[in-house]
Amino acid sequence: MINFLKVSFFSLLMVGGFWGFSNFGIPQIKPAPPPVEEKLDLGAMTMDQFIALGGKIYNGKGTCTLCHNAMGRAPMLDKIGTVAPERMKDARYKGTAKSVEEYLHESLVKPSAFVVSGFGKSGTNDTESPMPDVTGGGIGLNEAELAAVIAYLQDSGGAEVTVAIPAMEAPGAEAPAAAEAAPLKTPEEVIAKFTCGACHKIAGQEGALGPDLTKIGKTKNKEYLRQALLDPEAVIAKGFTGGMMPPTYGEQMKAKELEMLVNYLAGLK
Ligand code: HEC
Ligand code: HEC
């Protein structure tokens, strides 16, 4: 028993440690262990390192690959350098950006300034974006992190990298693994950490890619809800398609967090 506990504690630590860097959309075959990142001095970074940091945020904390992936739920961004100038000239463009850099910044904090056609929230005729403001809610990128992501998007999207490296403490320096390993205390924290609200209407967030969960406990019991989290492809909610809900929660959530979440959902009536 003692041994079992030791092993489980160790795996919890590992899961906690990997979390910040995990990549939702793509099945994780071999997650690279996160580099232990102490507060980095951004001023000492090269642009290449800053771009790499942006890539890490894009694939990890930013949760961008939840939607920007090969499933086609969001546009690919690999040609954004040539696409952005066309967006700004489009008759439907409602924003104020004058450069690729400004367009990218605006896309991240005011996604509805331009909604790529065919990708709007259903029923809004491409006037409202289902993408969340990535500085708010569960994602919560700060300005330095935004700058790193923009540098990464410019670099990978064929644009000139124009962002300046901010002269502040490093973004993306995650809390030390030990702090991460403590189980979360409330279902709201679990929902925020796993960014359910990016896709679902839940806990005050307005995600629109998956079913509204604000009354899910009325029609679904705990067994169903647990399965929906652990094995999302087992049952596909009516009116939605599969392949979207991250299949990795079973590995990422601690048992206590999962049960807390299931109880919370079952109680939403
Ligand atoms: C919940 C799903 C979702 C998440 C998470 C998400 N996006 Fe998006 N994103 C979309 C959708 C859908 C669109 C297309 C609709 C629109 O134009 O707003 C889009 C549009 C964009 C655009 C504009 C593309 C264009 O061709 O004009 C950029 C840039 C972008 N996202 C970057 C990001 C980055 C960077 C992140 C992570 C920090 C992110 N997105 C997270 C769904 C998402
Ligand atoms: C990238 C978008 C995305 C994220 C993030 C996401 N989901 Fe989902 N979820 C979906 C989609 C799409 C469906 C409907 C298709 C299906 O059933 O798999 C769904 C289905 C569900 C269902 C079943 C609903 C029903 O009526 O049958 C539940 C429960 C659920 N999600 C809970 C969650 C919780 C809790 C989280 C966070 C821990 C979460 N989801 C994160 C997209 C997402």
Coordinates of N, CA, C and O in Angstrom, one line a residue, residues 76-181:
M76 N -5.9 27.8 -40.0 CA -4.4 27.6 -39.7 C -3.8 28.9 -39.8 O -4.3 29.8 -40.5
L77 N -2.7 29.1 -39.1 CA -2.1 30.4 -39.0 C -0.7 30.5 -39.7 O 0.0 31.4 -39.6
D78 N -0.4 29.5 -40.5 CA 0.9 29.4 -41.1 C 1.2 30.4 -42.3 O 2.3 30.5 -42.7
K79 N 0.1 31.0 -42.7 CA 0.3 32.0 -43.8 C -0.2 33.4 -43.3 O -0.5 34.3 -44.1
I80 N -0.2 33.6 -42.0 CA -0.9 34.8 -41.5 C -0.2 36.1 -42.0 O -0.8 37.1 -42.1
G81 N 1.1 35.9 -42.3 CA 1.9 37.1 -42.8 C 1.3 37.7 -44.0 O 1.2 38.9 -44.2
T82 N 0.8 36.8 -44.9 CA 0.1 37.3 -46.2 C -1.4 37.5 -46.0 O -2.0 38.3 -46.7
V83 N -1.9 36.7 -45.1 CA -3.4 36.8 -44.9 C -3.8 38.1 -44.1 O -4.8 38.7 -44.5
A84 N -3.0 38.5 -43.1 CA -3.4 39.6 -42.3 C -3.7 40.9 -43.1 O -4.7 41.5 -42.9
P85 N -2.8 41.3 -44.0 CA -3.0 42.5 -44.8 C -4.4 42.4 -45.6 O -5.1 43.4 -45.7
E86 N -4.7 41.2 -46.1 CA -6.0 41.1 -46.8 C -7.2 41.3 -45.8 O -8.2 41.9 -46.1
R87 N -7.0 40.7 -44.6 CA -8.1 40.8 -43.6 C -8.4 42.3 -43.3 O -9.5 42.7 -43.2
M88 N -7.3 43.1 -43.1 CA -7.5 44.5 -42.8 C -8.1 45.3 -43.9 O -8.7 46.4 -43.6
K89 N -8.0 44.8 -45.1 CA -8.7 45.5 -46.3 C -10.1 45.0 -46.5 O -10.8 45.6 -47.3
D90 N -10.5 43.9 -45.8 CA -11.8 43.3 -46.1 C -12.9 44.3 -45.7 O -12.8 45.0 -44.6
A91 N -14.0 44.3 -46.4 CA -15.1 45.2 -46.1 C -15.7 44.8 -44.7 O -16.3 45.7 -44.1
R92 N -15.6 43.6 -44.3 CA -16.2 43.1 -43.0 C -15.3 43.5 -41.8 O -15.6 43.2 -40.7
Y93 N -14.1 44.0 -42.1 CA -13.1 44.2 -41.0 C -13.6 45.4 -40.1 O -13.9 46.5 -40.6
K94 N -13.7 45.2 -38.8 CA -14.2 46.2 -37.9 C -13.1 46.7 -36.9 O -13.4 47.5 -36.0
G95 N -11.9 46.3 -37.1 CA -10.9 46.6 -36.1 C -10.1 47.9 -36.5 O -10.5 48.6 -37.4
T96 N -9.0 48.1 -35.9 CA -8.2 49.4 -36.1 C -6.8 49.1 -36.4 O -6.0 50.0 -36.4
A97 N -6.4 47.8 -36.6 CA -5.0 47.5 -36.8 C -4.5 48.0 -38.2 O -5.2 48.1 -39.1
K98 N -3.2 48.4 -38.1 CA -2.6 49.0 -39.3 C -1.4 48.1 -39.8 O -0.8 48.4 -40.8
S99 N -1.0 47.1 -39.0 CA 0.1 46.3 -39.4 C -0.2 44.9 -39.0 O -1.1 44.6 -38.2
V100 N 0.6 44.0 -39.5 CA 0.4 42.5 -39.1 C 0.5 42.4 -37.6 O -0.3 41.7 -37.0
E101 N 1.5 43.0 -37.0 CA 1.7 42.9 -35.6 C 0.4 43.4 -34.9 O -0.1 42.7 -34.0
E102 N -0.2 44.5 -35.3 CA -1.4 45.0 -34.6 C -2.6 44.1 -34.9 O -3.4 43.9 -34.0
Y103 N -2.6 43.5 -36.1 CA -3.7 42.6 -36.4 C -3.7 41.4 -35.5 O -4.7 40.9 -35.0
L104 N -2.5 40.9 -35.3 CA -2.3 39.7 -34.5 C -2.7 40.0 -33.0 O -3.4 39.3 -32.4
H105 N -2.2 41.1 -32.6 CA -2.6 41.5 -31.2 C -4.1 41.6 -31.0 O -4.7 41.1 -30.1
E106 N -4.7 42.3 -32.0 CA -6.2 42.5 -32.0 C -6.9 41.1 -32.0 O -7.9 40.9 -31.3
S107 N -6.4 40.2 -32.9 CA -7.0 38.9 -33.0 C -7.0 38.2 -31.7 O -7.9 37.4 -31.4
L108 N -6.0 38.4 -30.9 CA -5.9 37.7 -29.6 C -6.8 38.3 -28.5 O -7.2 37.6 -27.6
V109 N -7.0 39.6 -28.5 CA -7.8 40.2 -27.5 C -9.2 40.7 -27.9 O -10.0 40.8 -27.0
K110 N -9.4 40.8 -29.2 CA -10.7 41.2 -29.7 C -11.0 40.3 -30.9 O -11.1 40.8 -32.0
P111 N -11.2 39.0 -30.7 CA -11.3 38.1 -31.8 C -12.4 38.5 -32.8 O -12.4 38.2 -34.0
S112 N -13.5 39.2 -32.3 CA -14.6 39.5 -33.2 C -14.3 40.7 -34.1 O -15.2 41.0 -35.0
A113 N -13.2 41.3 -34.0 CA -12.9 42.5 -34.9 C -12.9 42.0 -36.4 O -13.3 42.8 -37.3
F114 N -12.5 40.8 -36.6 CA -12.6 40.2 -37.9 C -12.9 38.7 -37.7 O -12.1 38.0 -37.0
V115 N -14.0 38.2 -38.3 CA -14.3 36.8 -38.1 C -14.1 36.1 -39.5 O -14.7 36.5 -40.4
V116 N -13.1 35.2 -39.5 CA -12.8 34.5 -40.8 C -14.1 33.8 -41.2 O -14.8 33.1 -40.4
S117 N -14.4 33.9 -42.5 CA -15.8 33.5 -42.9 C -15.8 31.9 -42.8 O -14.9 31.2 -43.1
G118 N -17.0 31.5 -42.3 CA -17.2 30.1 -42.0 C -16.8 29.7 -40.6 O -17.1 28.6 -40.2
F119 N -16.1 30.6 -39.9 CA -15.7 30.2 -38.5 C -16.4 30.9 -37.4 O -16.0 30.8 -36.3
G120 N -17.4 31.7 -37.7 CA -18.1 32.4 -36.7 C -18.9 31.5 -35.8 O -19.2 30.4 -36.1
K121 N -19.4 32.1 -34.6 CA -20.3 31.3 -33.8 C -21.5 31.0 -34.6 O -22.0 31.9 -35.3
S122 N -22.1 29.8 -34.4 CA -23.2 29.5 -35.2 C -24.4 30.4 -35.0 O -24.6 30.9 -33.8
G123 N -25.1 30.8 -36.0 CA -26.2 31.7 -35.9 C -25.8 33.2 -35.9 O -26.7 34.0 -35.8
T124 N -24.5 33.5 -36.0 CA -24.2 34.9 -35.9 C -23.8 35.4 -37.3 O -23.3 36.6 -37.4
N125 N -23.8 34.6 -38.3 CA -23.5 35.0 -39.7 C -22.1 35.6 -39.7 O -21.8 36.6 -40.3
D126 N -21.1 34.9 -39.0 CA -19.7 35.3 -39.0 C -19.5 36.7 -38.5 O -18.6 37.5 -38.9
T127 N -20.3 37.1 -37.5 CA -20.1 38.4 -36.9 C -19.5 38.3 -35.5 O -18.9 39.2 -34.9
E128 N -19.6 37.1 -34.9 CA -19.0 36.8 -33.6 C -18.1 35.6 -33.6 O -18.4 34.6 -34.1
S129 N -16.9 35.8 -33.1 CA -15.9 34.8 -33.1 C -16.1 33.9 -31.9 O -16.3 34.3 -30.8
P130 N -15.9 32.5 -32.0 CA -16.0 31.6 -30.9 C -14.7 31.6 -30.1 O -14.6 31.0 -29.1
M131 N -13.7 32.4 -30.6 CA -12.4 32.4 -29.9 C -12.5 33.3 -28.7 O -13.0 34.4 -28.8
P132 N -12.0 32.8 -27.6 CA -12.0 33.7 -26.4 C -10.9 34.8 -26.4 O -9.9 34.6 -27.1
D133 N -11.1 35.9 -25.7 CA -10.0 36.8 -25.5 C -8.9 36.1 -24.7 O -9.2 35.6 -23.6
V134 N -7.8 35.9 -25.2 CA -6.8 35.0 -24.5 C -6.1 35.7 -23.4 O -5.3 35.0 -22.7
T135 N -6.4 36.9 -23.1 CA -5.9 37.5 -21.9 C -6.9 37.3 -20.7 O -6.6 37.6 -19.6
G136 N -8.1 36.9 -21.0 CA -9.1 36.7 -19.9 C -9.3 35.3 -19.5 O -8.6 34.4 -19.9
G137 N -10.3 35.1 -18.7 CA -10.8 33.8 -18.3 C -9.7 32.8 -17.9 O -8.7 33.2 -17.2
G138 N -9.8 31.6 -18.4 CA -8.9 30.5 -18.0 C -7.5 30.6 -18.6 O -6.6 29.9 -18.2
I139 N -7.4 31.4 -19.7 CA -6.1 31.4 -20.4 C -5.2 32.4 -19.8 O -4.0 32.1 -19.4
G140 N -5.6 33.6 -19.7 CA -4.9 34.6 -18.9 C -3.5 35.0 -19.3 O -2.6 35.1 -18.5
L141 N -3.2 35.1 -20.6 CA -1.9 35.5 -21.0 C -1.6 37.0 -20.7 O -2.5 37.8 -20.8
N142 N -0.4 37.3 -20.2 CA -0.1 38.7 -19.9 C 0.5 39.4 -21.2 O 0.8 38.7 -22.2
E143 N 0.8 40.7 -21.1 CA 1.3 41.4 -22.3 C 2.6 40.8 -22.8 O 2.8 40.7 -24.1
A144 N 3.5 40.4 -22.0 CA 4.8 39.8 -22.4 C 4.5 38.5 -23.1 O 5.2 38.2 -24.1
E145 N 3.6 37.7 -22.6 CA 3.3 36.4 -23.2 C 2.6 36.6 -24.6 O 2.9 35.9 -25.5
L146 N 1.7 37.7 -24.6 CA 1.1 38.0 -25.9 C 2.2 38.3 -26.9 O 2.2 37.9 -28.1
A147 N 3.2 39.2 -26.5 CA 4.2 39.6 -27.4 C 5.0 38.4 -27.9 O 5.3 38.3 -29.1
A148 N 5.3 37.4 -27.0 CA 6.1 36.2 -27.4 C 5.2 35.4 -28.5 O 5.8 34.9 -29.5
V149 N 3.9 35.3 -28.2 CA 3.1 34.5 -29.1 C 3.0 35.2 -30.5 O 3.1 34.6 -31.5
I150 N 2.9 36.6 -30.5 CA 2.9 37.3 -31.7 C 4.2 37.1 -32.5 O 4.2 36.9 -33.7
A151 N 5.3 37.2 -31.8 CA 6.6 37.0 -32.4 C 6.6 35.6 -33.1 O 7.1 35.4 -34.2
Y152 N 6.1 34.6 -32.4 CA 6.1 33.2 -32.9 C 5.2 33.1 -34.1 O 5.5 32.5 -35.1
L153 N 4.0 33.8 -34.1 CA 3.1 33.7 -35.2 C 3.7 34.5 -36.4 O 3.5 34.0 -37.6
Q154 N 4.4 35.6 -36.2 CA 5.0 36.3 -37.3 C 6.1 35.4 -37.9 O 6.1 35.2 -39.2
D155 N 6.9 34.8 -37.1 CA 8.0 33.9 -37.6 C 7.4 32.7 -38.3 O 7.9 32.4 -39.4
S156 N 6.4 32.0 -37.8 CA 5.9 30.8 -38.4 C 4.9 31.1 -39.5 O 4.6 30.3 -40.3
G157 N 4.5 32.4 -39.6 CA 3.5 32.7 -40.6 C 4.0 33.5 -41.8 O 3.3 34.1 -42.5
G158 N 5.4 33.5 -41.9 CA 6.0 34.1 -43.1 C 6.0 35.7 -43.0 O 6.1 36.3 -44.0
A159 N 5.9 36.3 -41.8 CA 5.9 37.7 -41.7 C 7.3 38.1 -41.1 O 7.9 37.3 -40.4
E160 N 7.6 39.4 -41.3 CA 8.8 39.9 -40.6 C 8.5 40.0 -39.1 O 7.4 40.4 -38.7
V161 N 9.4 39.6 -38.3 CA 9.2 39.7 -36.8 C 9.4 41.1 -36.4 O 10.6 41.6 -36.5
T162 N 8.4 41.8 -36.0 CA 8.5 43.2 -35.7 C 8.3 43.5 -34.2 O 8.6 44.6 -33.7
V163 N 7.9 42.5 -33.4 CA 7.6 42.7 -32.0 C 9.0 43.0 -31.3 O 9.9 42.3 -31.5
A164 N 8.9 43.9 -30.3 CA 10.1 44.1 -29.5 C 10.0 43.2 -28.3 O 8.9 42.9 -27.8
I165 N 11.1 42.7 -27.8 CA 11.1 41.9 -26.6 C 10.9 42.8 -25.4 O 11.6 43.8 -25.2
P166 N 9.8 42.6 -24.6 CA 9.5 43.5 -23.5 C 10.6 43.4 -22.4 O 11.1 42.3 -22.2
A167 N 10.9 44.5 -21.8 CA 12.0 44.5 -20.8 C 11.4 44.2 -19.4 O 11.5 45.0 -18.5
M168 N 10.7 43.0 -19.3 CA 10.2 42.6 -18.0 C 10.6 41.2 -17.7 O 11.3 40.6 -18.4
E169 N 10.1 40.8 -16.5 CA 10.3 39.4 -16.1 C 9.7 38.5 -17.1 O 8.8 38.8 -17.8
A170 N 10.2 37.3 -17.1 CA 9.8 36.3 -18.2 C 8.4 36.0 -18.0 O 7.8 35.8 -16.9
P171 N 7.7 35.8 -19.2 CA 6.4 35.2 -19.2 C 6.6 33.7 -19.2 O 7.7 33.2 -19.5
G172 N 5.5 33.0 -19.0 CA 5.6 31.6 -19.2 C 6.4 30.8 -18.2 O 6.4 29.6 -18.2
A173 N 7.0 31.6 -17.3 CA 7.7 30.9 -16.2 C 6.7 30.3 -15.3 O 6.1 31.0 -14.5
E174 N 6.4 29.0 -15.4 CA 5.3 28.4 -14.7 C 5.7 28.3 -13.2 O 6.8 28.3 -12.9
A175 N 4.7 28.2 -12.4 CA 4.9 27.9 -11.0 C 5.7 26.7 -10.8 O 5.6 25.7 -11.7
P176 N 6.6 26.6 -9.8 CA 7.4 25.4 -9.7 C 6.5 24.1 -9.6 O 5.4 24.2 -9.1
A177 N 7.0 23.0 -10.0 CA 6.2 21.8 -10.1 C 5.6 21.4 -8.8 O 4.5 20.9 -8.8
A178 N 6.3 21.6 -7.7 CA 5.7 21.2 -6.4 C 4.4 22.0 -6.1 O 3.5 21.4 -5.7
A179 N 4.4 23.2 -6.5 CA 3.1 24.0 -6.2 C 2.0 23.5 -7.2 O 0.9 23.4 -6.8
E180 N 2.4 23.2 -8.4 CA 1.4 22.7 -9.3 C 0.8 21.3 -8.9 O -0.3 21.0 -9.2
A181 N 1.6 20.6 -8.1 CA 1.1 19.2 -7.7 C 0.0 19.2 -6.7 O -0.7 18.2 -6.6

